[in-house]
Structures are given as structure tokens and as C-alpha cells.
């Protein structure tokens, strides 16, 4: 259509322009002014990477807050890279592991993540989504990655999936004061796409350290990405769910990780809620039996 034609439908053009953005993942206005985050990252001065960490068998402590201080990191020349988008995933994952291991509390870990530039997702996300609920709880739920609502609010499971998760927890007498909730990846992938294996590899040391520092008795993996990342199984979620897997902390202790269906999947396939209900009854029995 010719835009200068008097009957040109400007409204239809604007709607299709907005549709295009929504399909491309630009589904929320975050600011009045556009920002070129990649350009800003390119222009940022190079930053130092943490030196690689030496093996430290007593990295994880069974204690929640008072963890032993670590030996001083080895003196090695710092490596550098420009912006995160151009960092090699393996290098960024090594850097993440070295840094995460040095964190002695959840607060330190959150602060580390706020400054971490090794994962490109942080440049497209509005907020870091670290955790919600009670870090002292006996049970920790781990999802995949934040969506639009979580990105806007800065907390996990805030949208429709979160409301369903709250109802599922309530069915076994839990709420967010009695559960700690987080995701494998703490930044929203643009357009709610799945996180890539590289992004998961970079974020994995952080969720592992978060689990060690929160020190729950039981983990609940919501959906395939969390289950595969935390248990190592390659099975799809319909096969993997309904089982407890051993989850080994770096101090050698083992806790149990229950695989179950993701609430977002249950919203699309409500008939499968009966399977999730079975899993949640297993969780309740484990919590009751573990007292
Ligand atoms: N889905 C997830 O996996 N995590 C959230 O926080 C929200 C939706």
C-alpha cells in the first residue's frame, strides 16, 4: 500500500509493525527512550576475569550463612575479554565457576550476578531474577528461566505459571514462606525463547552455588531444562518426572531432587495435572517423612 495515498490505513500499518515486534520478542516497553545495550557493552572498558579456581574440597558447607573463608585465590595474570556477547562460552562458564565458588552467602552470590557480564542474556533482560521465597526453607523449586512478568518484577514465577505453582504448593500445605524459588537461568531470554545450551552452561555454576548456599533438604526440578541440568538425565520430562534423583553437593553430601512437570506445560496441557499431583504427593511424603 502507498503510504501517501489518502486511504492508506495507518492504523493497520502500526498494528502490523507492533505485531512484528511482539513476534520478535519485543513485547514490553521498558523505557521512554531506546537503548543500544550491545553498543554500550562494546564501548565499556575491558574488565578483569577472576583467576581460575583451584580445587577446594570443602567448598560447600552444610551451614547456611557462616561458611568458612576460602584460601586466597592464586596469583595469576588476569584474563580479559571485551563484551560478554563476544566471550567464548567455555571461558565465561569457567569464569562463572571460579567466581561463584568464592561467594559465601546468597547475598554475595546475588551481588556477583548483578555485576556478571559473561552471559549475553543480561544485556537484553530488564532485571536479574535471583530468587523468591524463604532461603531457609527445606524445599527449593528450580524452574527454567524468567518470562516477561518475572523480568519486569525481578522475581521468579510471578505470572500465570507462578500462580499455578502457588496453587500446586498450597495443595500440599506450602507457600512462599516455606519454599525457596529460583531458576537455572536468572535472566529472561528475549521473546521467551528457550535458553541455549551455552547460556545454561554459563549460568550453571551460579545455580549450583545457590543450591549449596541455600542448603535445602529437597530440590524440585520444574520441567526438562531444570531436570536435565541438575540431575544429568537426558530423558524427556514425561519419562524423567515422578522420581527422586541424587543431587551431590560439593562437600560430598547428597540431597534428593524430584523431577516434575513445569507449570507452563500444565497450563497448556491441563490433563497432565494429575501427573504433577502425583509428584507433589511424593514431595509431601518426603517432607513429612524427613522430619
Ligand atoms: N517459567 C520459569 O521457568 N520460571 C519463571 O520464573 C517463570 C516462568
Tab-separated table of C-alpha atoms and ligand atoms in Angstrom:
chain	number	residue	atom	x	y	z
A	1	UNK	CA	0.000	0.000	0.000
A	2	UNK	CA	1.192	3.514	-0.775
A	3	UNK	CA	1.566	5.476	2.496
A	4	UNK	CA	0.875	8.799	0.702
A	5	UNK	CA	-2.452	7.520	-0.647
A	6	UNK	CA	-5.345	9.251	1.186
A	7	UNK	CA	-6.929	5.906	2.050
A	8	UNK	CA	-3.744	4.426	3.381
A	9	UNK	CA	-4.587	2.627	6.617
A	10	UNK	CA	-2.003	3.975	9.052
A	11	UNK	CA	-3.612	2.114	11.942
A	12	UNK	CA	-3.271	-1.253	10.188
A	13	UNK	CA	0.378	-0.454	9.419
A	14	UNK	CA	1.056	0.419	13.048
A	15	UNK	CA	-0.632	-2.760	14.231
A	16	UNK	CA	1.412	-4.940	11.884
A	17	UNK	CA	4.574	-3.057	12.952
A	18	UNK	CA	3.750	-3.811	16.611
A	19	UNK	CA	2.883	-7.433	15.747
A	20	UNK	CA	6.290	-7.788	14.145
A	21	UNK	CA	7.966	-6.569	17.341
A	22	UNK	CA	5.920	-8.852	19.574
A	23	UNK	CA	6.846	-11.836	17.407
A	24	UNK	CA	10.488	-10.785	17.604
A	25	UNK	CA	10.236	-10.801	21.393
A	26	UNK	CA	9.888	-7.045	21.971
A	27	UNK	CA	6.717	-7.359	23.980
A	28	UNK	CA	7.110	-4.792	26.739
A	29	UNK	CA	8.014	-1.110	26.783
A	30	UNK	CA	10.687	-0.727	29.426
A	31	UNK	CA	11.628	2.894	28.963
A	32	UNK	CA	10.642	6.074	27.109
A	33	UNK	CA	13.947	6.099	25.212
A	34	UNK	CA	15.544	3.245	23.215
A	35	UNK	CA	18.939	1.959	24.444
A	36	UNK	CA	21.552	0.136	22.395
A	37	UNK	CA	22.749	-2.274	25.124
A	38	UNK	CA	25.088	-4.151	22.818
A	39	UNK	CA	26.661	-0.861	21.730
A	40	UNK	CA	27.045	0.185	25.386
A	41	UNK	CA	28.731	-3.131	26.200
A	42	UNK	CA	31.093	-2.760	23.221
A	43	UNK	CA	32.068	0.694	24.422
A	44	UNK	CA	32.608	-0.440	28.046
A	45	UNK	CA	36.231	-0.809	29.167
A	46	UNK	CA	37.600	-4.352	29.259
A	47	UNK	CA	37.193	-5.944	32.621
A	48	UNK	CA	39.254	-8.454	34.524
A	49	UNK	CA	38.162	-12.035	34.878
A	50	UNK	CA	38.551	-13.937	38.108
A	51	UNK	CA	41.508	-16.314	38.010
A	52	UNK	CA	40.554	-19.971	37.636
A	53	UNK	CA	39.812	-21.613	40.954
A	54	UNK	CA	41.958	-24.349	42.462
A	55	UNK	CA	40.192	-27.484	43.631
A	56	UNK	CA	38.920	-26.906	47.172
A	57	UNK	CA	37.221	-29.975	48.599
A	58	UNK	CA	35.466	-28.087	51.368
A	59	UNK	CA	33.836	-25.548	49.059
A	60	UNK	CA	30.321	-26.149	50.183
A	61	UNK	CA	29.392	-26.013	53.776
A	62	UNK	CA	26.364	-27.608	55.358
A	63	UNK	CA	25.834	-24.312	57.159
A	64	UNK	CA	23.622	-21.703	55.641
A	65	UNK	CA	25.297	-18.451	56.491
A	66	UNK	CA	28.617	-18.924	58.251
A	67	UNK	CA	30.681	-20.575	55.607
A	68	UNK	CA	34.429	-20.916	56.112
A	69	UNK	CA	36.535	-18.362	54.327
A	70	UNK	CA	38.497	-19.690	51.415
A	71	UNK	CA	42.185	-19.649	50.733
A	72	UNK	CA	43.306	-16.589	48.793
A	73	UNK	CA	42.889	-17.058	45.058
A	74	UNK	CA	46.130	-17.963	43.278
A	75	UNK	CA	48.069	-15.049	41.858
A	76	UNK	CA	47.777	-15.439	38.121
A	77	UNK	CA	47.657	-12.804	35.443
A	78	UNK	CA	44.006	-11.869	34.917
A	79	UNK	CA	42.409	-12.797	31.625
A	80	UNK	CA	40.274	-10.224	29.893
A	81	UNK	CA	37.596	-10.161	27.282
A	82	UNK	CA	35.632	-7.355	25.750
A	83	UNK	CA	31.907	-7.615	25.978
A	84	UNK	CA	30.014	-10.667	27.083
A	85	UNK	CA	28.319	-11.228	23.769
A	86	UNK	CA	31.721	-11.942	22.224
A	87	UNK	CA	33.125	-14.025	25.106
A	88	UNK	CA	33.668	-17.712	24.386
A	89	UNK	CA	31.021	-19.726	26.280
A	90	UNK	CA	33.612	-22.088	27.775
A	91	UNK	CA	35.671	-19.184	29.049
A	92	UNK	CA	32.618	-17.442	30.512
A	93	UNK	CA	31.496	-20.693	32.191
A	94	UNK	CA	34.969	-21.178	33.748
A	95	UNK	CA	34.885	-17.593	34.940
A	96	UNK	CA	31.385	-18.103	36.374
A	97	UNK	CA	32.518	-21.225	38.243
A	98	UNK	CA	35.604	-19.533	39.690
A	99	UNK	CA	33.612	-16.539	40.853
A	100	UNK	CA	30.580	-18.443	42.167
A	101	UNK	CA	32.780	-20.692	44.307
A	102	UNK	CA	34.110	-17.687	46.169
A	103	UNK	CA	30.676	-16.499	47.278
A	104	UNK	CA	29.970	-17.189	50.937
A	105	UNK	CA	26.325	-16.176	51.150
A	106	UNK	CA	23.288	-15.836	48.934
A	107	UNK	CA	23.591	-12.073	49.237
A	108	UNK	CA	27.143	-12.214	47.889
A	109	UNK	CA	26.062	-14.507	45.086
A	110	UNK	CA	23.237	-12.156	44.109
A	111	UNK	CA	25.625	-9.201	44.119
A	112	UNK	CA	28.054	-11.166	41.963
A	113	UNK	CA	25.308	-11.924	39.455
A	114	UNK	CA	24.294	-8.275	39.333
A	115	UNK	CA	27.773	-7.431	38.092
A	116	UNK	CA	28.402	-10.519	35.963
A	117	UNK	CA	28.745	-9.773	32.251
A	118	UNK	CA	29.667	-13.225	30.991
A	119	UNK	CA	26.144	-14.122	29.823
A	120	UNK	CA	24.685	-12.149	26.932
A	121	UNK	CA	21.161	-12.516	28.346
A	122	UNK	CA	21.865	-9.901	30.969
A	123	UNK	CA	22.124	-7.266	28.244
A	124	UNK	CA	18.635	-7.917	26.907
A	125	UNK	CA	16.933	-8.541	30.253
A	126	UNK	CA	15.496	-5.697	32.290
A	127	UNK	CA	16.213	-7.277	35.674
A	128	UNK	CA	18.186	-10.015	37.331
A	129	UNK	CA	15.701	-12.590	38.654
A	130	UNK	CA	17.554	-14.136	41.577
A	131	UNK	CA	15.034	-15.815	43.887
A	132	UNK	CA	11.846	-15.524	45.856
A	133	UNK	CA	10.550	-17.183	48.981
A	134	UNK	CA	12.417	-18.321	52.050
A	135	UNK	CA	16.106	-19.223	51.629
A	136	UNK	CA	15.936	-21.164	54.907
A	137	UNK	CA	13.144	-23.421	53.604
A	138	UNK	CA	13.531	-27.193	53.456
A	139	UNK	CA	12.471	-27.299	49.818
A	140	UNK	CA	13.829	-25.392	46.825
A	141	UNK	CA	11.987	-25.174	43.485
A	142	UNK	CA	14.051	-24.582	40.351
A	143	UNK	CA	12.459	-23.523	37.061
A	144	UNK	CA	13.986	-22.774	33.704
A	145	UNK	CA	14.260	-19.033	33.120
A	146	UNK	CA	12.222	-15.904	33.827
A	147	UNK	CA	9.468	-14.742	31.492
A	148	UNK	CA	8.195	-11.235	30.828
A	149	UNK	CA	6.408	-10.781	34.181
A	150	UNK	CA	9.384	-12.067	36.154
A	151	UNK	CA	11.763	-9.837	34.162
A	152	UNK	CA	9.619	-6.790	34.875
A	153	UNK	CA	9.199	-7.542	38.594
A	154	UNK	CA	12.630	-9.100	39.246
A	155	UNK	CA	11.263	-12.228	40.975
A	156	UNK	CA	10.694	-15.775	39.704
A	157	UNK	CA	7.306	-17.302	38.955
A	158	UNK	CA	5.221	-14.131	39.063
A	159	UNK	CA	2.996	-14.697	36.011
A	160	UNK	CA	0.402	-17.363	35.194
A	161	UNK	CA	2.910	-20.191	35.718
A	162	UNK	CA	3.755	-18.722	39.094
A	163	UNK	CA	0.106	-18.536	40.091
A	164	UNK	CA	-0.303	-22.188	39.190
A	165	UNK	CA	2.882	-23.079	41.087
A	166	UNK	CA	1.471	-21.263	44.132
A	167	UNK	CA	-1.733	-23.331	43.871
A	168	UNK	CA	0.234	-26.566	43.492
A	169	UNK	CA	2.305	-25.705	46.558
A	170	UNK	CA	-0.826	-24.736	48.513
A	171	UNK	CA	-2.288	-28.173	47.736
A	172	UNK	CA	0.445	-29.720	49.879
A	173	UNK	CA	0.425	-27.001	52.512
A	174	UNK	CA	3.316	-24.924	51.187
A	175	UNK	CA	3.558	-21.263	50.319
A	176	UNK	CA	6.454	-18.948	49.560
A	177	UNK	CA	7.301	-18.581	53.229
A	178	UNK	CA	8.047	-22.312	53.276
A	179	UNK	CA	9.771	-22.682	49.928
A	180	UNK	CA	12.705	-21.101	48.125
A	181	UNK	CA	12.149	-20.500	44.401
A	182	UNK	CA	14.577	-19.768	41.602
A	183	UNK	CA	15.546	-20.673	38.024
A	184	UNK	CA	18.501	-22.286	36.257
A	185	UNK	CA	18.985	-19.078	34.251
A	186	UNK	CA	18.460	-15.800	36.131
A	187	UNK	CA	17.852	-13.539	33.115
A	188	UNK	CA	14.927	-13.631	30.701
A	189	UNK	CA	15.804	-14.954	27.240
A	190	UNK	CA	14.446	-12.455	24.701
A	191	UNK	CA	10.983	-13.260	23.431
A	192	UNK	CA	10.735	-16.115	25.959
A	193	UNK	CA	12.827	-18.370	23.760
A	194	UNK	CA	14.477	-21.343	25.450
A	195	UNK	CA	17.905	-20.631	26.904
A	196	UNK	CA	20.638	-22.091	24.696
A	197	UNK	CA	22.909	-24.895	25.981
A	198	UNK	CA	25.739	-22.329	26.116
A	199	UNK	CA	23.676	-19.935	28.248
A	200	UNK	CA	22.739	-22.785	30.567
A	201	UNK	CA	26.397	-23.854	30.804
A	202	UNK	CA	27.423	-20.325	31.783
A	203	UNK	CA	24.652	-19.998	34.410
A	204	UNK	CA	25.011	-23.498	35.808
A	205	UNK	CA	27.788	-22.703	38.328
A	206	UNK	CA	25.567	-19.998	39.781
A	207	UNK	CA	22.526	-22.214	40.356
A	208	UNK	CA	24.793	-24.923	41.776
A	209	UNK	CA	26.323	-22.465	44.241
A	210	UNK	CA	22.874	-21.074	45.047
A	211	UNK	CA	21.711	-24.576	45.952
A	212	UNK	CA	24.773	-25.110	48.157
A	213	UNK	CA	24.291	-21.803	49.944
A	214	UNK	CA	20.524	-22.244	50.433
A	215	UNK	CA	21.235	-25.783	51.549
A	216	UNK	CA	17.723	-27.261	51.145
A	217	UNK	CA	16.789	-30.816	52.066
A	218	UNK	CA	14.882	-31.320	48.834
A	219	UNK	CA	15.096	-29.896	45.346
A	220	UNK	CA	12.167	-29.822	42.938
A	221	UNK	CA	13.141	-29.506	39.267
A	222	UNK	CA	10.299	-27.925	37.302
A	223	UNK	CA	10.416	-29.122	33.694
A	224	UNK	CA	13.018	-30.651	31.435
A	225	UNK	CA	15.735	-27.958	31.392
A	226	UNK	CA	15.948	-27.803	35.200
A	227	UNK	CA	15.756	-31.599	35.485
A	228	UNK	CA	18.404	-32.242	32.856
A	229	UNK	CA	20.706	-29.520	34.162
A	230	UNK	CA	20.526	-30.590	37.792
A	231	UNK	CA	20.214	-34.376	37.561
A	232	UNK	CA	22.217	-35.056	34.417
A	233	UNK	CA	19.441	-37.196	32.911
A	234	UNK	CA	18.916	-36.932	29.172
A	235	UNK	CA	15.366	-38.286	29.418
A	236	UNK	CA	12.446	-36.128	28.409
A	237	UNK	CA	10.375	-34.818	31.286
A	238	UNK	CA	7.461	-37.224	30.831
A	239	UNK	CA	9.886	-40.084	31.390
A	240	UNK	CA	12.052	-38.351	33.992
A	241	UNK	CA	9.274	-36.988	36.215
A	242	UNK	CA	7.963	-38.679	39.338
A	243	UNK	CA	11.409	-39.799	40.510
A	244	UNK	CA	13.863	-38.637	43.099
A	245	UNK	CA	17.422	-38.278	41.789
A	246	UNK	CA	20.511	-37.982	43.946
A	247	UNK	CA	21.962	-34.479	43.882
A	248	UNK	CA	25.514	-34.264	45.164
A	249	UNK	CA	26.777	-31.081	46.800
A	250	UNK	CA	30.436	-30.217	46.501
A	251	UNK	CA	31.056	-31.172	50.153
A	252	UNK	CA	30.039	-34.725	49.207
A	253	UNK	CA	26.616	-34.677	50.831
A	254	UNK	CA	23.694	-35.919	48.824
A	255	UNK	CA	20.193	-34.493	48.767
A	256	UNK	CA	17.192	-35.599	46.712
A	257	UNK	CA	15.940	-33.855	43.577
A	258	UNK	CA	12.389	-34.559	42.433
A	259	UNK	CA	11.631	-34.094	38.735
A	260	UNK	CA	8.169	-32.857	37.839
A	261	UNK	CA	6.271	-31.043	35.112
A	262	UNK	CA	6.666	-27.323	34.586
A	263	UNK	CA	3.568	-25.235	35.444
A	264	UNK	CA	3.749	-23.572	31.992
A	265	UNK	CA	3.394	-27.023	30.427
A	266	UNK	CA	0.464	-27.778	32.722
A	267	UNK	CA	-1.256	-24.576	31.604
A	268	UNK	CA	-1.028	-25.850	28.028
A	269	UNK	CA	-1.841	-29.482	28.922
A	270	UNK	CA	-4.167	-29.308	31.955
A	271	UNK	CA	-4.959	-33.015	31.656
A	272	UNK	CA	-1.388	-33.706	32.815
A	273	UNK	CA	-2.022	-32.032	36.168
A	274	UNK	CA	-2.885	-35.448	37.561
A	275	UNK	CA	0.778	-36.467	36.990
A	276	UNK	CA	2.043	-33.344	38.703
A	277	UNK	CA	-0.322	-34.030	41.589
A	278	UNK	CA	1.243	-37.487	41.995
A	279	UNK	CA	4.673	-35.863	42.080
A	280	UNK	CA	3.597	-33.288	44.623
A	281	UNK	CA	2.202	-36.026	46.843
A	282	UNK	CA	5.654	-37.673	46.676
A	283	UNK	CA	7.159	-34.344	47.680
A	284	UNK	CA	4.756	-34.013	50.611
A	285	UNK	CA	5.514	-37.553	51.746
A	286	UNK	CA	9.257	-36.843	51.604
A	287	UNK	CA	8.829	-33.626	53.574
A	288	UNK	CA	6.632	-35.348	56.171
A	289	UNK	CA	8.910	-38.369	56.360
A	290	UNK	CA	12.049	-36.285	56.681
A	291	UNK	CA	11.026	-34.613	59.933
B	1	LIG	N1	8.955	-20.058	33.985
B	1	LIG	C1	10.079	-20.372	34.639
B	1	LIG	O1	10.712	-21.395	34.379
B	1	LIG	N2	10.493	-19.531	35.576
B	1	LIG	C2	9.860	-18.417	35.907
B	1	LIG	O2	10.311	-17.709	36.786
B	1	LIG	C3	8.663	-18.120	35.216
B	1	LIG	C4	8.232	-18.950	34.255
